[in-house]
Short mmCIF file of C-alpha atoms (C1' of nucleotides) in Angstrom, two decimals:
data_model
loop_
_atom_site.label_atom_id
_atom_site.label_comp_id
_atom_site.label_asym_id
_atom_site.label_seq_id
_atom_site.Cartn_x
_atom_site.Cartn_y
_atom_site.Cartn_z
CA UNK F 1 -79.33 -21.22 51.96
CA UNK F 2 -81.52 -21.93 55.35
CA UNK F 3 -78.77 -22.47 58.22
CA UNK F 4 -78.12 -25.64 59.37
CA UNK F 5 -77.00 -27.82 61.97
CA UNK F 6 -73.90 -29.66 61.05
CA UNK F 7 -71.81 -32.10 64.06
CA UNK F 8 -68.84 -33.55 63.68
CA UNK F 9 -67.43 -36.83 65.91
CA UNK F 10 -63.95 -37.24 65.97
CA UNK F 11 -63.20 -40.51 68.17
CA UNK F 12 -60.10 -39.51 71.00
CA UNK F 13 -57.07 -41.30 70.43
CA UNK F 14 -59.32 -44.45 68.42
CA UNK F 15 -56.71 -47.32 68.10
CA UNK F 16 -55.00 -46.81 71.46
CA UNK F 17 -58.30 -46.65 73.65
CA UNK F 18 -59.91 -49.61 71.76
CA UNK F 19 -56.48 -51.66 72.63
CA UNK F 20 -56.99 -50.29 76.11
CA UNK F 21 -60.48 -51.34 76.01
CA UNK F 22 -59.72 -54.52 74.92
CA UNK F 23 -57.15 -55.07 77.50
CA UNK F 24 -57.63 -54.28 80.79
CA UNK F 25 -54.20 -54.08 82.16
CA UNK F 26 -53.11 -50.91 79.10
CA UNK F 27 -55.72 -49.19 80.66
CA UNK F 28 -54.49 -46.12 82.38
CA UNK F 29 -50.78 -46.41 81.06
CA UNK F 30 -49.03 -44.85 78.04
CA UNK F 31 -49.35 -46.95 75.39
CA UNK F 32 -49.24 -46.58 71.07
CA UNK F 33 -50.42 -48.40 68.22
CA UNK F 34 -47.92 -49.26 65.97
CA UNK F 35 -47.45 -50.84 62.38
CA UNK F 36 -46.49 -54.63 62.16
CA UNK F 37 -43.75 -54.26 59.86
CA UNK F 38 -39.78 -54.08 61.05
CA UNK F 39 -40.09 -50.15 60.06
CA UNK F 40 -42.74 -48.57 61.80
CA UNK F 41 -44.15 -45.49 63.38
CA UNK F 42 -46.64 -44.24 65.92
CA UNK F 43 -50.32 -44.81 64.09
CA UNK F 44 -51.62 -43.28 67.82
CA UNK F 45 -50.75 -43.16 71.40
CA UNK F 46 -52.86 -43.28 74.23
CA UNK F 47 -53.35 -39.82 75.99
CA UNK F 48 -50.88 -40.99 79.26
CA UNK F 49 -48.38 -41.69 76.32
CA UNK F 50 -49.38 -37.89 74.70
CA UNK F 51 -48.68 -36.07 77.88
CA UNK F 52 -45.15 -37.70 78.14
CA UNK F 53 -44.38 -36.38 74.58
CA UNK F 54 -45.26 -39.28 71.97
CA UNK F 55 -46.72 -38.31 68.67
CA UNK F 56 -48.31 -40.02 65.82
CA UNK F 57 -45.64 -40.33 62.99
CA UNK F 58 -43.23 -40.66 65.47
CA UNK F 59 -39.99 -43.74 64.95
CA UNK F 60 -40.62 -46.32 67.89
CA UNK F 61 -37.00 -45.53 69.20
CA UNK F 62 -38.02 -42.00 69.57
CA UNK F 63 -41.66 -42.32 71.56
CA UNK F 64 -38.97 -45.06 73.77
CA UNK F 65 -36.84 -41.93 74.41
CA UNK F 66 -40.02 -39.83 75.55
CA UNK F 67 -41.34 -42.77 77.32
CA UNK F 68 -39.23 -45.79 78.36
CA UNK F 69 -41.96 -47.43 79.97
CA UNK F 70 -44.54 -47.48 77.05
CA UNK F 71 -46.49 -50.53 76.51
CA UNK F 72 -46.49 -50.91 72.33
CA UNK F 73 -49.41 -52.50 70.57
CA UNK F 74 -49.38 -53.77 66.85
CA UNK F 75 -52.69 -52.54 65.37
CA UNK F 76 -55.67 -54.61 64.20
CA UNK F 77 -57.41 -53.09 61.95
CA UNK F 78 -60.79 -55.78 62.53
CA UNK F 79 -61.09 -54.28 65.96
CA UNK F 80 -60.91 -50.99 64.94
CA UNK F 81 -63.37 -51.41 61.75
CA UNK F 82 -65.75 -53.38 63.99
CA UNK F 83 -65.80 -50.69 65.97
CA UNK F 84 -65.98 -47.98 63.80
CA UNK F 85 -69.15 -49.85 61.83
CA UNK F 86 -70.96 -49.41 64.86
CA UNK F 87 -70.29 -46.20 65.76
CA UNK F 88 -71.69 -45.15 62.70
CA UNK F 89 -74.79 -47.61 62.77
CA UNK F 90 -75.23 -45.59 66.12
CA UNK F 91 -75.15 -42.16 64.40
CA UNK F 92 -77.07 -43.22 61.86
CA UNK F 93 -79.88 -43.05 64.34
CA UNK F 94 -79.83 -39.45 64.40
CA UNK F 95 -79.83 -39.12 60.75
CA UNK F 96 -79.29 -40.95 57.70
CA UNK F 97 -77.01 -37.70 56.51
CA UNK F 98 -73.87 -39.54 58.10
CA UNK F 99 -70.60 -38.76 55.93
CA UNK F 100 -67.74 -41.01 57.40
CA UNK F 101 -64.54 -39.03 57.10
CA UNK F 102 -62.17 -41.60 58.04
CA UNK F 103 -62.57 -44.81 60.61
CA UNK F 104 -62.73 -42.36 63.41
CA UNK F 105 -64.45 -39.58 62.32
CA UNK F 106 -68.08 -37.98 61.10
CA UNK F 107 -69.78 -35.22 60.36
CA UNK F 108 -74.05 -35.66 60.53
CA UNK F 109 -76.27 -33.40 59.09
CA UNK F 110 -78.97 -32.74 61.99
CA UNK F 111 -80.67 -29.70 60.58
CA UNK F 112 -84.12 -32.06 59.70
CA UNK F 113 -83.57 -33.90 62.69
CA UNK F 114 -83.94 -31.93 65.29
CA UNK F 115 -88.07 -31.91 65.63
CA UNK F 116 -87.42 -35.40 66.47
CA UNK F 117 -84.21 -34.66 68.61
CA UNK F 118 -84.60 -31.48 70.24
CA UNK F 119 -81.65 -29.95 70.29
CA UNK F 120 -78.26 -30.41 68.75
CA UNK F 121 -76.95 -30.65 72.23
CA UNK F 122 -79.05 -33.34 73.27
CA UNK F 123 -77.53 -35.09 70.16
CA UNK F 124 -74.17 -34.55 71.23
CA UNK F 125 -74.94 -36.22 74.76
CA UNK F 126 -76.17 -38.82 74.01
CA UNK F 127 -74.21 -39.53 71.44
CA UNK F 128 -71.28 -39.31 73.81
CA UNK F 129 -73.02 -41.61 76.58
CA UNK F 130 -73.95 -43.94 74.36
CA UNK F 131 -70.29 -44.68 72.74
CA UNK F 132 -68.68 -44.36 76.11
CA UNK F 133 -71.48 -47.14 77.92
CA UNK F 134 -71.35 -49.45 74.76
CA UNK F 135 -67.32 -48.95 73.87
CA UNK F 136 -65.88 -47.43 76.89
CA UNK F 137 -64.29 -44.53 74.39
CA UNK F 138 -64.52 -40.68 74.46
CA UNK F 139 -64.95 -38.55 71.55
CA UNK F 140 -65.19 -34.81 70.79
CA UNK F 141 -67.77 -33.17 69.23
CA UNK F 142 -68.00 -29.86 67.28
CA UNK F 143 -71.65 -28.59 66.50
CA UNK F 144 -71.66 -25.68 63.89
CA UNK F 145 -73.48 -24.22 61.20
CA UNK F 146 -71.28 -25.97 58.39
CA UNK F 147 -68.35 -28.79 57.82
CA UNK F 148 -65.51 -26.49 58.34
CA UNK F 149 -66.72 -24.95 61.35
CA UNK F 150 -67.69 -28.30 62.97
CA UNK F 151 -64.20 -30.14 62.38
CA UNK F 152 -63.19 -26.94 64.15
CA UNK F 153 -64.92 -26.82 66.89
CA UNK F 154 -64.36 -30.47 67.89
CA UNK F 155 -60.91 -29.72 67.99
CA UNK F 156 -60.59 -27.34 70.13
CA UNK F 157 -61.48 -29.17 73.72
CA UNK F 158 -60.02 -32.58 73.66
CA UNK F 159 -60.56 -35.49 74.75
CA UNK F 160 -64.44 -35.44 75.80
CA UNK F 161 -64.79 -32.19 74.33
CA UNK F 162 -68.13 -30.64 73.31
CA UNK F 163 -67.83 -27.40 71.87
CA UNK F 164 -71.09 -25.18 69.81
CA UNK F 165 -70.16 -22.41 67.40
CA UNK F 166 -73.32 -20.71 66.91
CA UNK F 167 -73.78 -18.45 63.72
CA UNK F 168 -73.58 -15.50 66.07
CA UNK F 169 -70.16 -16.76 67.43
CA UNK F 170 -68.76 -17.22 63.68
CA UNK F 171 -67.08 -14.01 63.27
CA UNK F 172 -65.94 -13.65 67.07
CA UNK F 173 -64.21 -17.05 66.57
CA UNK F 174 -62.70 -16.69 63.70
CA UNK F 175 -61.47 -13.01 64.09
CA UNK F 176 -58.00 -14.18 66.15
CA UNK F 177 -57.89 -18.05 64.90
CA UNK F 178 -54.33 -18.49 62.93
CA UNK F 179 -55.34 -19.76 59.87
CA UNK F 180 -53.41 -22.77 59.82
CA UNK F 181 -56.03 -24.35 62.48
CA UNK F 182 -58.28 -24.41 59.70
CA UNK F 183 -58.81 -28.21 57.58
CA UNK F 184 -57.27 -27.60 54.28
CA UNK F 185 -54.49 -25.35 55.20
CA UNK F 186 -51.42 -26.96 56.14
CA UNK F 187 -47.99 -25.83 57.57
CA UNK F 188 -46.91 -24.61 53.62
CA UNK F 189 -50.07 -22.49 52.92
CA UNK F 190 -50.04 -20.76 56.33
CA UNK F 191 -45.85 -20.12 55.33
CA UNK F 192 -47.08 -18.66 52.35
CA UNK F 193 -50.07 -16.73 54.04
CA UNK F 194 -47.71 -15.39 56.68
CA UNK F 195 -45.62 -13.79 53.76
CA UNK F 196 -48.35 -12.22 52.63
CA UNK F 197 -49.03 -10.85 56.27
CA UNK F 198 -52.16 -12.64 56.40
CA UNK F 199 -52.36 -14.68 59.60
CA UNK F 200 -55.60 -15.36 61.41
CA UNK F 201 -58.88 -16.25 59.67
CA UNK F 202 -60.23 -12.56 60.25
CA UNK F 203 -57.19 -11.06 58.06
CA UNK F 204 -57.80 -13.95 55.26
CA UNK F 205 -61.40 -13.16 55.49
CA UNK F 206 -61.23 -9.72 54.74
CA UNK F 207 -58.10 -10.58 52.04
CA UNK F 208 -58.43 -8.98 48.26
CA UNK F 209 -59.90 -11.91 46.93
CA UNK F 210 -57.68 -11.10 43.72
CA UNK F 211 -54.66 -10.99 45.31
CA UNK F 212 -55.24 -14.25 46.44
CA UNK F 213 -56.17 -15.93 43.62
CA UNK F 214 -53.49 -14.51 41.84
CA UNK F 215 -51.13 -16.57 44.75
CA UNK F 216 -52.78 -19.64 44.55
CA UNK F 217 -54.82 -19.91 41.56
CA UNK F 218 -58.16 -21.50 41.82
CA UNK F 219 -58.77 -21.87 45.60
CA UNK F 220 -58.25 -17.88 46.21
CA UNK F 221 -62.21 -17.41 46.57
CA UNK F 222 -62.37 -20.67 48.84
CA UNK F 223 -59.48 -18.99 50.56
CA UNK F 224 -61.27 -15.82 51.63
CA UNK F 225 -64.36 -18.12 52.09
CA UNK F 226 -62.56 -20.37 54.63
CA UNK F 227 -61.44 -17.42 56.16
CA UNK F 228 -64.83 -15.90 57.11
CA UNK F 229 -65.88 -19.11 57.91
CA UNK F 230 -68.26 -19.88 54.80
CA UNK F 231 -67.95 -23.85 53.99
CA UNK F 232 -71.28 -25.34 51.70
CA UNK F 233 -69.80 -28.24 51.05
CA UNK F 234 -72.27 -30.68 52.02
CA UNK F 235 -72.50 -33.83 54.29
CA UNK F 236 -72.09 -36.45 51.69
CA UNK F 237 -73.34 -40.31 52.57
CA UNK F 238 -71.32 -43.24 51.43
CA UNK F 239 -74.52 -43.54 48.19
CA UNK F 240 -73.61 -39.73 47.46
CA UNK F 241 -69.92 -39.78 47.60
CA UNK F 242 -67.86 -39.47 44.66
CA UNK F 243 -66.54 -42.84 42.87
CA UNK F 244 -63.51 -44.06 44.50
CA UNK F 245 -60.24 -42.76 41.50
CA UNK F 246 -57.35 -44.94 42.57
CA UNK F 247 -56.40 -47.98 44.14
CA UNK F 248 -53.11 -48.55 45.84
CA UNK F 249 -50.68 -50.04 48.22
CA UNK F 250 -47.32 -49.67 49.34
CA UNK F 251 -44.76 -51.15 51.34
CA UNK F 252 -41.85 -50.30 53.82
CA UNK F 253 -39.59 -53.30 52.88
CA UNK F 254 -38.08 -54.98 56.21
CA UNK F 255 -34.53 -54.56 54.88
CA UNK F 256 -33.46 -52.50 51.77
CA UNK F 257 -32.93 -54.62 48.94
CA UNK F 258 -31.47 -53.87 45.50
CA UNK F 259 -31.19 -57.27 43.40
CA UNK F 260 -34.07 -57.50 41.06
CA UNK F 261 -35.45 -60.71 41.82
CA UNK F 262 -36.09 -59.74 45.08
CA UNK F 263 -37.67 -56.21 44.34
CA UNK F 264 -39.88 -58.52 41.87
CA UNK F 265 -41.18 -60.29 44.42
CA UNK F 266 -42.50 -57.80 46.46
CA UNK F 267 -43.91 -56.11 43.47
CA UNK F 268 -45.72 -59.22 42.25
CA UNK F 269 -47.07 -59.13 46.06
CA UNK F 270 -48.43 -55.30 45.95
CA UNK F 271 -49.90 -55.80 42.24
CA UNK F 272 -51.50 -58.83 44.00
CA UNK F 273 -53.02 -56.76 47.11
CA UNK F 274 -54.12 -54.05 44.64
CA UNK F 275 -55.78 -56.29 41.99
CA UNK F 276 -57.59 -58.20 44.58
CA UNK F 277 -59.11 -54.92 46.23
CA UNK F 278 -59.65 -53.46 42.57
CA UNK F 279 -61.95 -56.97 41.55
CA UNK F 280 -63.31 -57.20 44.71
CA UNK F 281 -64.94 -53.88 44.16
CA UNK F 282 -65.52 -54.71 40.30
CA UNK F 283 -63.72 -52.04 38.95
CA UNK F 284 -60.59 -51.96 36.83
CA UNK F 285 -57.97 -49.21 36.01
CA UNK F 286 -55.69 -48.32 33.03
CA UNK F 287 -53.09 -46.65 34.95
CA UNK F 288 -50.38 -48.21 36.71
CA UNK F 289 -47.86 -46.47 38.72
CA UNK F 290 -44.68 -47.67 40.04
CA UNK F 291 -43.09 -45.64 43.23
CA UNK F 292 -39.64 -46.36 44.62
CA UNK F 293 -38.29 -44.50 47.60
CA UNK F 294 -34.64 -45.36 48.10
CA UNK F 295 -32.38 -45.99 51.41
CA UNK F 296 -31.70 -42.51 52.12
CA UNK F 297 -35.36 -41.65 52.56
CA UNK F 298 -35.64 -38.31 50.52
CA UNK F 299 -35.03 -39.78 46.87
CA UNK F 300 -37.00 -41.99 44.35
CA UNK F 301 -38.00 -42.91 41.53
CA UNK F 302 -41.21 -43.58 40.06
CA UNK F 303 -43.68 -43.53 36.87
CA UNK F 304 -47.16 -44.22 35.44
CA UNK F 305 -48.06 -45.71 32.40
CA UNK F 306 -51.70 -45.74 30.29
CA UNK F 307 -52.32 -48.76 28.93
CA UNK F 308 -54.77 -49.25 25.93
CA UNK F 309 -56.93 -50.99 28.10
CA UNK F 310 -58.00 -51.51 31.57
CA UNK F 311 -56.83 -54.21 33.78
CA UNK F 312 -57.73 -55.62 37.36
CA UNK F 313 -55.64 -58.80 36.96
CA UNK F 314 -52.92 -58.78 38.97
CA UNK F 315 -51.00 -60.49 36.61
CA UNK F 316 -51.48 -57.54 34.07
CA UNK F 317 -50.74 -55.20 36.50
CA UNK F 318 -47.69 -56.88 37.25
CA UNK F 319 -46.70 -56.87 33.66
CA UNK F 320 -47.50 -52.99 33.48
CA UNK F 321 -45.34 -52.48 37.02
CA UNK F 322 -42.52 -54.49 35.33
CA UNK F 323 -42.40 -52.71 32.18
CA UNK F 324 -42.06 -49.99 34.36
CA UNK F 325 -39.32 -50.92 36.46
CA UNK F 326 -36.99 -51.74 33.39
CA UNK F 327 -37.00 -48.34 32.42
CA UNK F 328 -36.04 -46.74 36.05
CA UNK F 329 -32.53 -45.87 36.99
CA UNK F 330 -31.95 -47.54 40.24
CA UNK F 331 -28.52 -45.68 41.90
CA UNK F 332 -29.33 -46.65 45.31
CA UNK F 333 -31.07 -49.87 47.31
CA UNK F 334 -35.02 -49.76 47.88
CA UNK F 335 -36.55 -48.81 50.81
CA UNK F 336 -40.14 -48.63 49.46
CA UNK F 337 -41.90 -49.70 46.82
CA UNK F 338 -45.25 -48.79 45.86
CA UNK F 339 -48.24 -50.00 43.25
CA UNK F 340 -51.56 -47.96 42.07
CA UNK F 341 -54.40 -48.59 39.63
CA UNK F 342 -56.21 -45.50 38.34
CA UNK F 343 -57.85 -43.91 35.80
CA UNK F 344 -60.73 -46.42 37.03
CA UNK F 345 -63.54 -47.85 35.26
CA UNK F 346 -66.79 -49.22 37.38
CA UNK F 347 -67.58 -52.50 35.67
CA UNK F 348 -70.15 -53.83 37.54
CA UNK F 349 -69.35 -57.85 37.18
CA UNK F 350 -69.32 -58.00 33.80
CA UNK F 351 -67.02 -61.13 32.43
CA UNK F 352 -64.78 -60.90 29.76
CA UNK F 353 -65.95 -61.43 26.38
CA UNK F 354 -63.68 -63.87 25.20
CA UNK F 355 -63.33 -67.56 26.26
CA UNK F 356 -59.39 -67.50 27.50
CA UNK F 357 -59.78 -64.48 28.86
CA UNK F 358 -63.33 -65.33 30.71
CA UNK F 359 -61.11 -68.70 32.29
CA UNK F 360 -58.25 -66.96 33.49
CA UNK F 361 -60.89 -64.19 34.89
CA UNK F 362 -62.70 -67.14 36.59
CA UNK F 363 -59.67 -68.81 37.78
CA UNK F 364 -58.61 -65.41 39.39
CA UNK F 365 -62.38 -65.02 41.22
CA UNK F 366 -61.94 -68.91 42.72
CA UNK F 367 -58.70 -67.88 43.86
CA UNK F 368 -60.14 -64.53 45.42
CA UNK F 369 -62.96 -66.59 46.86
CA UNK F 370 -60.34 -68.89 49.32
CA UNK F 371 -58.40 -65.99 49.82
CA UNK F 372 -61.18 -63.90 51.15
CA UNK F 373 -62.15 -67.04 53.14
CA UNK F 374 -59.22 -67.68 54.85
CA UNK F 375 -57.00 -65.33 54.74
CA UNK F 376 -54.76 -62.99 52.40
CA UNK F 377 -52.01 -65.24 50.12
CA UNK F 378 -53.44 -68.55 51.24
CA UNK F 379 -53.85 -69.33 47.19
CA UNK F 380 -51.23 -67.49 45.27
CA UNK F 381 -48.40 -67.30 42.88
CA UNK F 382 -45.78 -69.40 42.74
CA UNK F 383 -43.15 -67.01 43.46
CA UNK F 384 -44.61 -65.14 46.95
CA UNK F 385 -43.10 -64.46 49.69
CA UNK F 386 -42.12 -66.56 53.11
CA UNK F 387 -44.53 -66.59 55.77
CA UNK F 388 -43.01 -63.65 57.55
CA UNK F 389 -43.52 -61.93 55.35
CA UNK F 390 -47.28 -62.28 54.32
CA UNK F 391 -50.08 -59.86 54.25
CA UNK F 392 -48.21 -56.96 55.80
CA UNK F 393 -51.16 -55.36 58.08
CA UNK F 394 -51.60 -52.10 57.07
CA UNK F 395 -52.83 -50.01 59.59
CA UNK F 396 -54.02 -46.41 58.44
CA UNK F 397 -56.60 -43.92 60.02
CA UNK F 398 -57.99 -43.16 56.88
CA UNK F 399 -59.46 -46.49 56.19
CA UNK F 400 -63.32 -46.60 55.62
CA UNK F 401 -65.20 -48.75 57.04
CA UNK F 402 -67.61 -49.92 53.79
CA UNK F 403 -66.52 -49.83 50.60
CA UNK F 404 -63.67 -49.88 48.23
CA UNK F 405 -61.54 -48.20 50.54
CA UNK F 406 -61.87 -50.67 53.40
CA UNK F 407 -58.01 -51.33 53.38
CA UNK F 408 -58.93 -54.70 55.73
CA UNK F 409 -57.17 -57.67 55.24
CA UNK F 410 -58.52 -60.52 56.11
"C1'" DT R 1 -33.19 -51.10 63.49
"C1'" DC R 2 -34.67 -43.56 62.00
"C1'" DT R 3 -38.55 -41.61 59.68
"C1'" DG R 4 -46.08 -45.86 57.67
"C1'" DG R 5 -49.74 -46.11 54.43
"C1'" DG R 6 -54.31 -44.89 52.46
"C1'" DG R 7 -56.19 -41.34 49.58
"C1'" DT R 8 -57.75 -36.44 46.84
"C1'" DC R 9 -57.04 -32.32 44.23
"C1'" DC R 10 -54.31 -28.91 41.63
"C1'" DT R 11 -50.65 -27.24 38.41
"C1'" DA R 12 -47.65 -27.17 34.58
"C1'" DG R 13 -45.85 -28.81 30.47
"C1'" DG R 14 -45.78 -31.79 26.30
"C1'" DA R 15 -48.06 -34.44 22.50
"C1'" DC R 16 -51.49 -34.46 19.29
"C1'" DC R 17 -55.75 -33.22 16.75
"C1'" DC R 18 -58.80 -29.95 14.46
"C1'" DT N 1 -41.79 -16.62 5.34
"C1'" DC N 2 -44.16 -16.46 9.85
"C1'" DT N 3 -47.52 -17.58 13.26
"C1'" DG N 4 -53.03 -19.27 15.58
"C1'" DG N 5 -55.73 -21.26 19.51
"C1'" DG N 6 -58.89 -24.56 21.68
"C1'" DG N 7 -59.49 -29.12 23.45
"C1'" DT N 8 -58.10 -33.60 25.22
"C1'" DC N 9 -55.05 -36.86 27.06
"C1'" DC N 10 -51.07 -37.88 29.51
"C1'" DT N 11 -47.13 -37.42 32.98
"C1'" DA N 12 -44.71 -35.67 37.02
"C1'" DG N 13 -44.79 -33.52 41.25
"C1'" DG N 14 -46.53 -31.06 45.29
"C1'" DA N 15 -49.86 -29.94 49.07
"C1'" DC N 16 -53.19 -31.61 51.90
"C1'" DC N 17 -56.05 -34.89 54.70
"C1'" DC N 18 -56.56 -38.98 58.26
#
DNA sequence: TCTGGGGTCCTAGGACCC
DNA sequence: TCTGGGGTCCTAGGACCC
């Protein structure tokens, strides 16, 4: 395989600096993004909030510890998808090998652009200029011979970084790099990597490949490939990527709540929110599966049923979450409950075959149609919830911005 | 008022069929 | 009397990512 030229974009601190940018006066001050919900964390905090200690995934009461004066901000996810959209139209420029990772990060695939471009540095720059003129955000960017490498290297100087890891560079970097820096080993693989004495990229590299296969199975070659810094994985655009294989939400309830009435109305919301997404992307599922975490945080309960056939309405879903439900052992109150579709089938728009079911099927798409209009749960149910409680805004980093897994509402 | 929400992939074990 | 093996589908749970 030819080498190539592979950059990756990773947008600094994305939801805090567009607030900032959107607001003059959080400009310059700690500030973080947070959920709207009663239980939230830390989606991201501005670099002034970073330095004094706040983290993403952090409980509000603790970053208020690190940092009494911090200025929160509940997230909205238009601004951020808005933004996103055209970043990427932007990189798109450059190539049309753009592979959107998550809202706030790409990799491109320059290697047959760069007659036109020059070099990948120039890229890079004015890449960089362009977002920070037209946004007013900084991003890092990695530039590398592969995926792995890239996501790498635009981690290692942040924010504003630009960092170039030639193939003559590969081994040097590598050689001393602990191996849980590396995307797709997290803190449990590197514990079990350490007990094997491996511990930087150059000792997994040159690892028995056998011996690591016979620890973990399948992804021992990938492993020792990872570890000499081998990735051909390669940069998939939104037409090449794989079909989406589950739809889901879940929800942090305000309060715990253990009477079944009430846990049935929140699930007829969440079946709702998923079979809206699922026909909105015309495709249906015959998996459901019900999660419950309870109060204490660590326990739950949960299971999936296949049904004979599969169902987008969220009506049937609701029925298949239900059935569900009865069966579950609840010792404790809930604390979360959660809804997904899978085992997906792309229908393309087809309509039902049979007359009922083609008018409850159109009755659901009218409904869809006012929703998507004017807002989540304008037509609904009888039996939703209270206006406080509508459309809980999810706000998640790994949102796309096109697609089925554009998590927008509204 | 302690601890969010969206996904993917892999493993292991059981049921069932040929 | 005892004991097969491959394949598929399904479920539960864990690790990982942003």
């Amino acid at each position: 395989m030819s080498p190539r030229t592979i950059l990756h974009l990773d947008m600094n601190a994305f939801f805090a600096s567009v607030e900032q940018q959107a607001n003059p006066e959080l400009r310059g001050r700690p500030i973080a993004v947070i959920g709207s919900g009663g239980r939230t964390v830390i989606t991201t905090a501005s670099y002034e909030a970073r330095k004094l200690g706040v983290k993403t995934g952090m409980a509000v009461w603790e970053a208020k510890r690190c940092c009494p004066e911090i200025t929160l901000v509940v997230g909205d996810n238009r601004k951020y998808t808005w933004t996103s959209s055209r970043i990427v139209e932007m990189m798109k420029e450059y190539t049309p090998l753009v592979e959107v990772f998550s809202i706030d990060e790409a990799f491109l695939d320059l290697t047959a652009s760069l007659g036109i471009f020059g070099t990948p540095e120039r890229v890079a720059y004015l890449l960089k200029a362009r977002i920070r003129h037209t946004f007013g955000l900084l991003c890092s960017i990695g530039i590398a011979p592969n995926k792995l490498l890239a996501k790498l290297a635009s981690d290692m100087h942040k924010p504003d970084g630009l960092t170039i890891i030639r193939p003559e560079d590969v081994s040097r970097v590598m050689e001393h790099l602990p191996v849980g820096e590396l995307c797709g080993i997290g803190r449990k693989m590197e514990r079990h990597l350490n007990l094997m004495s491996i511990y930087t990229c150059g000792e997994l590299g040159r690892c028995d490949v056998t011996r690591l296969s016979k620890k973990f199975g399948i992804i021992g070659t990938r492993l020792k490939e990872m570890g000499q810094g081998l990735d051909n994985s390669p940069v998939a655009p939104l037409e090449a990527e794989d079909e989406v294989k589950s739809v889901g939400h879940s929800m942090t309830l305000r309060q715990d709540i253990s009477r079944r009435e009430d846990i049935l109305k929140y699930l007829l919301q969440l079946c709702e929110m998923v079979g809206r997404r699922a026909r909105r992307y015309g495709v249906s599922g015959r998996t459901v599966t019900l999660h419950i975490r309870f109060a204490d945080f660590y326990s739950g309960a949960g299971r999936q049923e296949t049904l004979k056939r599969a169902v987008n309405l969220s009506n049937d879903i609701y029925r298949a979450a239900v059935a569900i439900l009865d069966t579950l052992e609840l010792p404790q109150p809930v604390r979360q409950l959660g809804v997904k579709l899978s085992n997906l089938e792309y229908q393309g728009g087809q309509l039902p075959l049979f007359p009922d079911e083609r008018k409850k099927h159109e009755m659901v798409c009218a409904m869809d149609e006012v929703n998507n209009r004017f807002g989540d749960f304008t037509v609904t149910f009888g039996s939703l919830l209270a206006a406080e409680e509508k459309g809980s805004r999810v706000i998640s980093p790994a949102w796309r911005p096109e697609g089925i897994r554009n998590v927008q509402v509204l």
